[in-house]
XYZ file of C-alpha atoms in Angstrom:
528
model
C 0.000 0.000 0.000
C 2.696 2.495 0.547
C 3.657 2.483 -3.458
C 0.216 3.334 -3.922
C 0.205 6.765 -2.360
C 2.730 8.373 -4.971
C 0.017 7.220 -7.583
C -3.084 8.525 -5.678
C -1.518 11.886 -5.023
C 0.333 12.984 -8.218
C -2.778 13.441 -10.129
C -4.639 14.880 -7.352
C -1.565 17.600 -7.431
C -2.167 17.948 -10.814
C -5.597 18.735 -10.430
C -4.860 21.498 -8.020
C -2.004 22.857 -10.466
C -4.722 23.088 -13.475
C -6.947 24.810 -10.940
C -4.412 26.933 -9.701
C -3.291 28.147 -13.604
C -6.486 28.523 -14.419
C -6.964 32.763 -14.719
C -9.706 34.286 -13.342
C -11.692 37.327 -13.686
C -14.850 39.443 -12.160
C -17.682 39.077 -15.285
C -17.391 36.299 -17.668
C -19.809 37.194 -20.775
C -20.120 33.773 -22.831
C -22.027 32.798 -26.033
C -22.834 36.509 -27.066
C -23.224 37.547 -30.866
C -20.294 40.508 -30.278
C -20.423 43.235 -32.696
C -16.988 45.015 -31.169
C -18.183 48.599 -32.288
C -15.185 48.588 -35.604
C -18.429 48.391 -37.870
C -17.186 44.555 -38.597
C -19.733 41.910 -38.622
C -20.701 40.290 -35.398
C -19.151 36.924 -34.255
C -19.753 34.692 -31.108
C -17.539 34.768 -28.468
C -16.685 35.404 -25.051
C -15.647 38.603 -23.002
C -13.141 38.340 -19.554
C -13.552 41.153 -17.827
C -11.135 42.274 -14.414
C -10.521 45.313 -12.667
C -12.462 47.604 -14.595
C -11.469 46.218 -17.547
C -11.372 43.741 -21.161
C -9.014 40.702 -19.717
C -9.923 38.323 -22.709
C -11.837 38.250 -25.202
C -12.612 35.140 -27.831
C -14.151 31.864 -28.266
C -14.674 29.353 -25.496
C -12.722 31.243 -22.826
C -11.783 28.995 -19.994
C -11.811 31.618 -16.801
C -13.325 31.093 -13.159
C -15.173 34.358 -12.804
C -16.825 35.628 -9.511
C -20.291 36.377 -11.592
C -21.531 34.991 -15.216
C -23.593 36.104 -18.152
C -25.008 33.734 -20.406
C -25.551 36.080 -23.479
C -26.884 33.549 -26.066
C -28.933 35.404 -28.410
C -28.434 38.356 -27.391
C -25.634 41.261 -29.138
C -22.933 42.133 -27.109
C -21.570 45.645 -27.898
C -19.377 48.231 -26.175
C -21.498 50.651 -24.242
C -23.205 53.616 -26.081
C -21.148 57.007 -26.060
C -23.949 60.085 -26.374
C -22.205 62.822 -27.276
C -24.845 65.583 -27.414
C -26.473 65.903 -23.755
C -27.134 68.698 -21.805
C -26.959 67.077 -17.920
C -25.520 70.151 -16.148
C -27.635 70.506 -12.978
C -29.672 67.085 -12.629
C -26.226 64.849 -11.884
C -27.412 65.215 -8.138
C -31.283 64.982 -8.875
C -30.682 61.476 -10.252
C -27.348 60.420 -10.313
C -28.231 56.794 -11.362
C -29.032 58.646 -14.603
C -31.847 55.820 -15.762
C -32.920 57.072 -18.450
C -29.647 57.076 -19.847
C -28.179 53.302 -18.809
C -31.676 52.086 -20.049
C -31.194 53.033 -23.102
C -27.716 51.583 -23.376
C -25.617 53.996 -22.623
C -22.319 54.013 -20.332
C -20.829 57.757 -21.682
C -22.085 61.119 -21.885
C -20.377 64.366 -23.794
C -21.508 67.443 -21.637
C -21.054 71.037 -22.129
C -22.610 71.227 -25.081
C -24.535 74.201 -27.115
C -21.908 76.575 -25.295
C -23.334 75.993 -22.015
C -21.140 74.213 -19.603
C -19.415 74.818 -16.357
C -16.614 77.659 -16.479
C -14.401 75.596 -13.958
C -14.308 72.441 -15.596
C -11.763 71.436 -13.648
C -13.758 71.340 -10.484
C -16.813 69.938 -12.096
C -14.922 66.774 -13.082
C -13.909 66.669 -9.751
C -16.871 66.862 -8.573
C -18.176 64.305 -11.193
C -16.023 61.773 -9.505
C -16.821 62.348 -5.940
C -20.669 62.170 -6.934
C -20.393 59.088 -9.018
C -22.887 58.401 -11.528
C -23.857 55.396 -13.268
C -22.102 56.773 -16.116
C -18.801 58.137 -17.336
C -18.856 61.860 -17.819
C -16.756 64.539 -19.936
C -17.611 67.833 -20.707
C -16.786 70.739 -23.228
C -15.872 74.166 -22.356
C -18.972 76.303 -23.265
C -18.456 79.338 -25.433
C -21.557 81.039 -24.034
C -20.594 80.656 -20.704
C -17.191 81.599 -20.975
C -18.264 85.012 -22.640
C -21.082 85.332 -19.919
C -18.043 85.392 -17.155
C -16.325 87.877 -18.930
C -18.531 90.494 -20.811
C -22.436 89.419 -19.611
C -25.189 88.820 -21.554
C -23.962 92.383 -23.933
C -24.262 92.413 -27.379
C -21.321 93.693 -28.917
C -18.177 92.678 -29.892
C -15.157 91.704 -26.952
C -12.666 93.896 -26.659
C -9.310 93.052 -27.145
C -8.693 92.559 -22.978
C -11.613 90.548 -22.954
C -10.863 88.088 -25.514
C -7.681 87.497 -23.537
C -9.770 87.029 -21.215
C -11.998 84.373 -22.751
C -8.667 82.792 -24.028
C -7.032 82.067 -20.772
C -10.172 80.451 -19.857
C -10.608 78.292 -22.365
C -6.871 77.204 -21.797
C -7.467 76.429 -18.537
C -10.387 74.258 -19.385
C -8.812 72.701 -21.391
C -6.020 71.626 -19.571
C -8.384 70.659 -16.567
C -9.844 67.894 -18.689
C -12.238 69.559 -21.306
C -12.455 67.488 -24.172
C -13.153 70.716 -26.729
C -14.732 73.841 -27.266
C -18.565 74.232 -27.710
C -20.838 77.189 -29.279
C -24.899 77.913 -29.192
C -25.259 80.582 -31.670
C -28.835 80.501 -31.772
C -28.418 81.409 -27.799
C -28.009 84.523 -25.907
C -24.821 85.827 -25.606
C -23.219 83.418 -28.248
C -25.618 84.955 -31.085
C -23.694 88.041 -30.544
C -20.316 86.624 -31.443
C -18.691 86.886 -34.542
C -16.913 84.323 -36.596
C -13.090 85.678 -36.013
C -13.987 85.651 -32.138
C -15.244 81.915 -32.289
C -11.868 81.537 -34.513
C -9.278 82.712 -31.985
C -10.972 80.556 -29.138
C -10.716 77.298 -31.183
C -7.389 77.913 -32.020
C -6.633 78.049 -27.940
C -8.772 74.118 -28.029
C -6.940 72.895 -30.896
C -3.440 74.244 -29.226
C -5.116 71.409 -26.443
C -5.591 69.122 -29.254
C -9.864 69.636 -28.599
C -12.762 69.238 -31.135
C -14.613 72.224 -31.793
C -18.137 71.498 -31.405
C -21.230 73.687 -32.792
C -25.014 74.489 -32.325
C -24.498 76.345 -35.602
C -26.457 79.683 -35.948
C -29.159 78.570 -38.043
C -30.770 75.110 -38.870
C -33.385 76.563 -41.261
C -33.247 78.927 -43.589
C -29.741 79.989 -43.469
C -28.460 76.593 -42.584
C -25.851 76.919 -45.409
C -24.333 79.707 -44.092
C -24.151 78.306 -40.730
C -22.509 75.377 -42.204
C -19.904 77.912 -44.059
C -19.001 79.166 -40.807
C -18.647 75.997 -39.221
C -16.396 75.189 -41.972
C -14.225 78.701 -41.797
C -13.341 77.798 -38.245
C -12.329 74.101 -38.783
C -10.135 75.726 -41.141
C -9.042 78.829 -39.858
C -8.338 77.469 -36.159
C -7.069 74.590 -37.798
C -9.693 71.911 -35.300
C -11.945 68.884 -35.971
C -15.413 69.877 -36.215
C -18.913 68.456 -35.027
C -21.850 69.812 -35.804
C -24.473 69.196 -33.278
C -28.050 67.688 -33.912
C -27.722 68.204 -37.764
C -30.860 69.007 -39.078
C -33.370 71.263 -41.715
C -36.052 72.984 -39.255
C -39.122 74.167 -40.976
C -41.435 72.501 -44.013
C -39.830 74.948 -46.047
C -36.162 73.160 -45.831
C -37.732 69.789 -46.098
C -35.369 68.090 -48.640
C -32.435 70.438 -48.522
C -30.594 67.440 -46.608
C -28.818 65.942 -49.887
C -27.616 69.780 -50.199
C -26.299 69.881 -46.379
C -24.683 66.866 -46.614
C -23.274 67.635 -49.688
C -21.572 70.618 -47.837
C -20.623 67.588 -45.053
C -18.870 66.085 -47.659
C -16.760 68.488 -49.847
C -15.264 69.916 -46.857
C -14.333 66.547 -45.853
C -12.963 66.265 -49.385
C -10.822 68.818 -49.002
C -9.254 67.600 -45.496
C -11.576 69.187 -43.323
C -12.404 66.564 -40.203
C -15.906 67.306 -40.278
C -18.624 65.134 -38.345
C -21.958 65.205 -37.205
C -24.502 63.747 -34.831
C -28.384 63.347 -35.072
C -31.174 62.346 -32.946
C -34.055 60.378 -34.704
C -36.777 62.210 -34.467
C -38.433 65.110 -36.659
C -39.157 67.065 -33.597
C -36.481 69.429 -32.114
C -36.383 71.064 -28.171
C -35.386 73.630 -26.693
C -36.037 76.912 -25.111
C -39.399 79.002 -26.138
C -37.596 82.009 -26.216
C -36.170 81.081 -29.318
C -39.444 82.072 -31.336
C -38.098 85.958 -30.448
C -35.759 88.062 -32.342
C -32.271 87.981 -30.949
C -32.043 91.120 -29.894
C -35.356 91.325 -27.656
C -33.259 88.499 -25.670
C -29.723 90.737 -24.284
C -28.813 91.741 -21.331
C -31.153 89.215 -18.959
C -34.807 88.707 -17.756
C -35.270 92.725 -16.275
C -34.409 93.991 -19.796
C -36.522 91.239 -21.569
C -39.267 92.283 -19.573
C -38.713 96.236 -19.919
C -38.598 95.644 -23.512
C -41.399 93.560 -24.260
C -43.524 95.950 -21.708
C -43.152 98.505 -24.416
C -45.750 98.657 -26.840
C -44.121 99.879 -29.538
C -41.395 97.202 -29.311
C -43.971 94.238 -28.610
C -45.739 95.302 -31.788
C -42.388 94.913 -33.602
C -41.858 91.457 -31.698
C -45.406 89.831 -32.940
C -44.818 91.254 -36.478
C -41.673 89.393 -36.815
C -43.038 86.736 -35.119
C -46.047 86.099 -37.538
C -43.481 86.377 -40.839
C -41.741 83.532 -39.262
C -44.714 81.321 -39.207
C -45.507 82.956 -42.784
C -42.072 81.426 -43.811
C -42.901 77.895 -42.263
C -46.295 77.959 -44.513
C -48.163 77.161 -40.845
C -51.410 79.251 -39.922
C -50.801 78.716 -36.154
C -47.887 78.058 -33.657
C -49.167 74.050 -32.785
C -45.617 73.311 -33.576
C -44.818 74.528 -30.824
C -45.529 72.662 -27.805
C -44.983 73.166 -24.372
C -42.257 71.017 -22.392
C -41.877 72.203 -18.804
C -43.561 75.939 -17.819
C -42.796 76.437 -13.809
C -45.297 79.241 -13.161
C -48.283 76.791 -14.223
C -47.684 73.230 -15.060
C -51.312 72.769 -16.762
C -49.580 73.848 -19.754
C -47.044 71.050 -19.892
C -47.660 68.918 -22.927
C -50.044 71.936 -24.562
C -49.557 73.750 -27.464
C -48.909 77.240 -28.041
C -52.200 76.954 -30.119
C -53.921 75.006 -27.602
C -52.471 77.025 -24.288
C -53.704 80.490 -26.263
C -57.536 78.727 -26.372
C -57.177 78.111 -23.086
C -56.462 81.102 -22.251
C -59.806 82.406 -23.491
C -58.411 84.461 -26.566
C -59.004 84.393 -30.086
C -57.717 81.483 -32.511
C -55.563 83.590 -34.243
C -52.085 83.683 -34.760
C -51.642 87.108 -33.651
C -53.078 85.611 -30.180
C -51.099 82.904 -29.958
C -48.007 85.471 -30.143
C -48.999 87.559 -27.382
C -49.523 84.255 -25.149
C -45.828 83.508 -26.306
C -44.459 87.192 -24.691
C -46.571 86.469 -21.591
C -44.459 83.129 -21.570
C -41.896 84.895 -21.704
C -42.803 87.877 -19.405
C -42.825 85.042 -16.863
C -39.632 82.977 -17.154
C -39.635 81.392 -20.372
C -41.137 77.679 -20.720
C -38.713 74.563 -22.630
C -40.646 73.312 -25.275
C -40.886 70.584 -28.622
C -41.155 71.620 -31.823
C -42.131 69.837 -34.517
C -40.517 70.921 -37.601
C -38.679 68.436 -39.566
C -39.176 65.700 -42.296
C -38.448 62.102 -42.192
C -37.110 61.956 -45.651
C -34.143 64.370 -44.350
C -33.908 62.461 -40.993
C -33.254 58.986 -42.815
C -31.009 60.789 -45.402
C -28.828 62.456 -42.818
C -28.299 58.863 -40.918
C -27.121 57.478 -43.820
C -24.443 59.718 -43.997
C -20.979 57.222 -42.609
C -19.361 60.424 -40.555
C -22.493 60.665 -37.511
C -22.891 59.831 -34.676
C -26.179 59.592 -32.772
C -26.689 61.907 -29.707
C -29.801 62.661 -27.205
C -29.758 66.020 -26.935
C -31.022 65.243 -23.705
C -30.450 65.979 -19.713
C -30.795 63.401 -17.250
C -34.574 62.775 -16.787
C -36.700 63.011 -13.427
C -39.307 60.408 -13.888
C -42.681 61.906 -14.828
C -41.088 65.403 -14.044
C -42.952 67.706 -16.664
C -43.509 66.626 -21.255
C -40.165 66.676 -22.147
C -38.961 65.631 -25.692
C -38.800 61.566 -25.796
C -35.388 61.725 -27.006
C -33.957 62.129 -23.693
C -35.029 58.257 -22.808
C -35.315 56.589 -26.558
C -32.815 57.739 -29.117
C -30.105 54.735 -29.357
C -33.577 52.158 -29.246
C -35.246 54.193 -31.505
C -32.293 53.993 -34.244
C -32.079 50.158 -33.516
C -35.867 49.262 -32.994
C -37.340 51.511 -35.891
C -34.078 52.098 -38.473
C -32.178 48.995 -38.089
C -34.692 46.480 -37.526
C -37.811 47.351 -39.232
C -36.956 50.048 -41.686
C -33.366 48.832 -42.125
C -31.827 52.500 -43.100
C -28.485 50.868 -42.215
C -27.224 48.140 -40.608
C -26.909 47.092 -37.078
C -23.117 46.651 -37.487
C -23.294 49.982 -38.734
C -25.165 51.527 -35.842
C -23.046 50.469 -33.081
C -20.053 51.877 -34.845
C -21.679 55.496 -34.761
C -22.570 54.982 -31.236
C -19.183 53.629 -30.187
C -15.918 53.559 -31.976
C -16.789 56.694 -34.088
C -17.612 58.967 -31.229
C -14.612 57.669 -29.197
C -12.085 58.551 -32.049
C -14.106 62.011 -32.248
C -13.653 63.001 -28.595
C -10.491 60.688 -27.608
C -11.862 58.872 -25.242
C -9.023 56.128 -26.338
C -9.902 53.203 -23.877
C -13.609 53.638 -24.731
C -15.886 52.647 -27.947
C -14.337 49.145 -28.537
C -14.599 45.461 -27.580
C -10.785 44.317 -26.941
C -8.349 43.487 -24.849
C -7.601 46.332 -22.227
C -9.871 48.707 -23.213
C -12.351 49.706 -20.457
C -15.067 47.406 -19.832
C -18.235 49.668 -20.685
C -20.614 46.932 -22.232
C -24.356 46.898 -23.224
C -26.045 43.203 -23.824
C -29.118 43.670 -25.980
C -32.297 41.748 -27.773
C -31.591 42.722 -30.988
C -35.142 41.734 -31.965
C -36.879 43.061 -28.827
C -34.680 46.755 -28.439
C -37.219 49.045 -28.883
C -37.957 52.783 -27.738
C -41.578 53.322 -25.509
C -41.401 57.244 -25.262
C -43.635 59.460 -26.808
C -44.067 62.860 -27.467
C -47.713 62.407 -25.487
C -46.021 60.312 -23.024
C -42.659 60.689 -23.029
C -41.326 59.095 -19.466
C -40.943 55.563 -20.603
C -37.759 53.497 -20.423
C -36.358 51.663 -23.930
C -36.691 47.635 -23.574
C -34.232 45.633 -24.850
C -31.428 46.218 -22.655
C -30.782 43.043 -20.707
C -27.706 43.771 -19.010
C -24.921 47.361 -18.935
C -21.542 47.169 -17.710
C -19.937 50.476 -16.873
C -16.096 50.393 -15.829
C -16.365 46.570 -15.297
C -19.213 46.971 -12.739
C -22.994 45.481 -13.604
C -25.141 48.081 -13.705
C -28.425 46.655 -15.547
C -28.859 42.782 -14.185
C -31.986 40.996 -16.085
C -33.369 44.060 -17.249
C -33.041 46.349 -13.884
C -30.761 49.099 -12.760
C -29.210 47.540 -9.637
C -28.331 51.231 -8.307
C -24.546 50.791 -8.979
C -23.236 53.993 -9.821
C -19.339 53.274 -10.805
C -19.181 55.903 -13.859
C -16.641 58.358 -13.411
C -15.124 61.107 -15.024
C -12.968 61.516 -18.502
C -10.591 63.777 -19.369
C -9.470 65.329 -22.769
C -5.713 65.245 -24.074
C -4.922 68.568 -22.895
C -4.879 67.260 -19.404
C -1.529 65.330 -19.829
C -0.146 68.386 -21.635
């Protein structure tokens, strides 16, 4: 018996050796369909995932793993990048940002539209100490930045104060910003001039930042906004991204093969031009955008004083009335009501329908003045409905966009709010992928991942591979579908069976777990 033992034990040794060597990892993803966000076709595989991060990835990975996913049919793509959102001042409201994981995605691009914090460099800081479900960088606002230095005045800087403005956005930028972002359709960036916008990019793409732009006009004179966009790219010698690309107003319905067109020569020519898009033919933002410009300066005292003069408010509704001439509409129902704090009966209402209420005429003159009194009172958000679906589907065809919310962080059931902020990603794979099939579903996840991560450098982000950071969305490709509505808007997407942000499972069977591990990114001029 004693020249048994050696035989008994040796493989029992070599049992515990094979254990021993055998690697192991947090999350072990197996059987998935991976589409790894390069735009290549999807394969199956598995995905090792440690520390925060892609340990493996490939067929039949042998790992002992403190959790498990069985993804068998289901997609397995990096997690969604939006890179249009506008979350300033909810992070704390709802910092498990639902809305957003539900619908896929593990990244957010703030700042933009030229509103952002001036001190970006706290703000991340701040980002971090909050922690979110997901990861969070930020532009440097244009409008913003020339608020802290000349107010809401509309003129041009002088010379001290464009200094000024510099040294700011150079400080952003080396605190993390990721670029430089304008509203020019917003007061006090509508009183800006190109070669002012010009000598601020050229202090982001000194930082080696992106220059991204609500461009001045998405309607009638969206050529010339494009021009300018194009100048600058040139001039300041940046990459360019111009936000929510769209034609507003029946009258530019089928101008997209035109804007594109514009896309694309400048591209031509060397020009890193992009866009993003959100798939829907309504747009949102603030009412006060239905007044002339200049009505707008100098903040809500002067707004009032002005449109408390009659002679001015005459001027007001007569421009306001060509406008809807222009649009070929009799009355403002495009316009319709998102959030109005002094009375929230008109949430969800239209300008048409609000003015009725009110007990005045239907007329369009009416519905004006019931616009001013908005306005008298705070200003109201609101959705318009203005765009064609032609142009939508054109525009996401085009290979250089991305897909983007436009969207804050969403209190559940607070106010009508536009449905984009809970749908958009679903909505392109539910409605364009699956049943329309405007492109592919390779194709999608490359302008929600990869191509947004090359755009803004988030270089460990957008991709499915080995040591890249383990943001990761498991989806029904043949379920993923967007509930929101314009009538009812708060409704999560379905689809989303499982998110991983920074290695951590966020979205287990369908449900946000409340793990909040997203934290904050930084731009390249950081390490400069």
């Amino acid at each position: 018996m004693r020249y048994l033992k050696p035989a008994i034990f040796l493989p029992l040794c070599a049992i515990s050796f094979f254990c021993y060597a055998q690697p192991s990892c947090d999350l072990l993803i197996q059987n998935g369909k991976i589409i790894d966000g390069s735009g290549n076709n999807w394969y199956y595989g598995d995905i090792a995932v440690n520390k925060g991060r892609i340990a493996a990835i490939g067929r039949n990975l042998k790992y002992r793993a403190s959790q498990h996913i069985n993804a068998k049919g289901l997609i397995v793509a990096p997690g969604f990048i939006d890179v249009h959102t506008h979350i300033e001042g909810d992070e704390a409201k709802n910092p498990t940002a639902d809305n957003f994981i539900y619908d896929g995605v593990t990244t957010v691009i703030a700042g933009n539209c030229g509103a952002s914090n001036v001190d970006i460099g706290k703000y991340l800081v701040w980002i971090d100490s909050l922690k979110l479900s997901v990861n969070v960088a930020s532009l440097i606002g244009h409008n913003d930045i020339r608020k802290a230095v000349m107010g809401r005045a509309n003129r041009k800087p002088t010379a001290a104060e464009l200094t000024r403005m510099q040294d700011l956005v150079a400080q952003a930028m080396k605190n993390g910003a990721v670029g430089l972002s304008t509203g020019l359709i917003y007061i006090p960036g509508t009183y800006s001039e190109t070669p002012e916008i010009v000598e601020l990019a050229r202090v982001a793409s000194k930082y080696n930042g992106v220059y991204v732009s609500h461009m001045r006009d998405e309607g009638d004179e969206v050529a010339a906004a494009i021009n300018e966009a194009i100048t600058i790219a040139r001039q300041a010698n940046i990459p360019v991204e111009l936000s929510h690309f769209k034609l507003s107003g029946q009258q530019n319905w089928g101008r997209s093969k035109e804007t594109i067109g514009m896309v694309k020569k400048a591209r031509s020519e060397g020009l890193d031009i992009t866009i993003d898009q959100y798939p829907y033919t309504a747009s949102s933002t603030s009412i006060s955008t239905l007044l002339p410009d200049e009505i707008l300066a100098d903040g809500q005292d002067s707004i009032v004083a002005r449109l408390s003069d009659p002679v001015i408010k005459k001027q007001v509704v007569e421009k306001m009335l060509a406008r809807l001439k222009k649009r070929k509409l009799k009355h403002f129902s495009y316009a319709v009501v998102a959030s109005y704090r002094p009375d929230s009966a008109y949430n969800g209402k239209s300008i048409e329908e609000i003015n009725l209420m009110k007990g005045r005429r239907h007329k369009a003159r009416e519905e004006a003045l019931t616009i001013i009194d908005i306005m008298m009172n705070g200003g109201a958000s609101a959705v318009f409905h203005g765009m064609g679906d032609e142009d939508v589907k054109y525009i996401m065809q085009y290979p250089f966009n991305m897909f983007a919310s436009d969207a804050s962080i969403r209190i559940f059931n607070q106010g009508v709010p536009h449905p984009r902020g809970y749908g958009t990603n679903a909505r392109v794979l539910g409605k364009y992928v699956r049943q329309e099939k405007v492109i592919s579903l390779e194709e999608a996840i490359r302008r929600m991942t990869s191509l947004p991560a090359q755009k803004f450098q988030l270089h460990d982000r957008g991709l499915l591979k080995q040591g890249m950071a383990a943001d990761i969305v498991i989806f029904d490709e043949a379920e993923v579908e967007d509930r929101a509505t314009y009538k009812q808007p708060h409704a999560y997407s379905k689809g989303f069976h499982y998110v991983v942000v920074n290695g951590k499972l966020t979205v287990n069977q369908s449900r946000h777990n409340g793990t909040r591990a997203g934290r904050a990114l930084y731009g390249p001029g950081r390490a400069l």
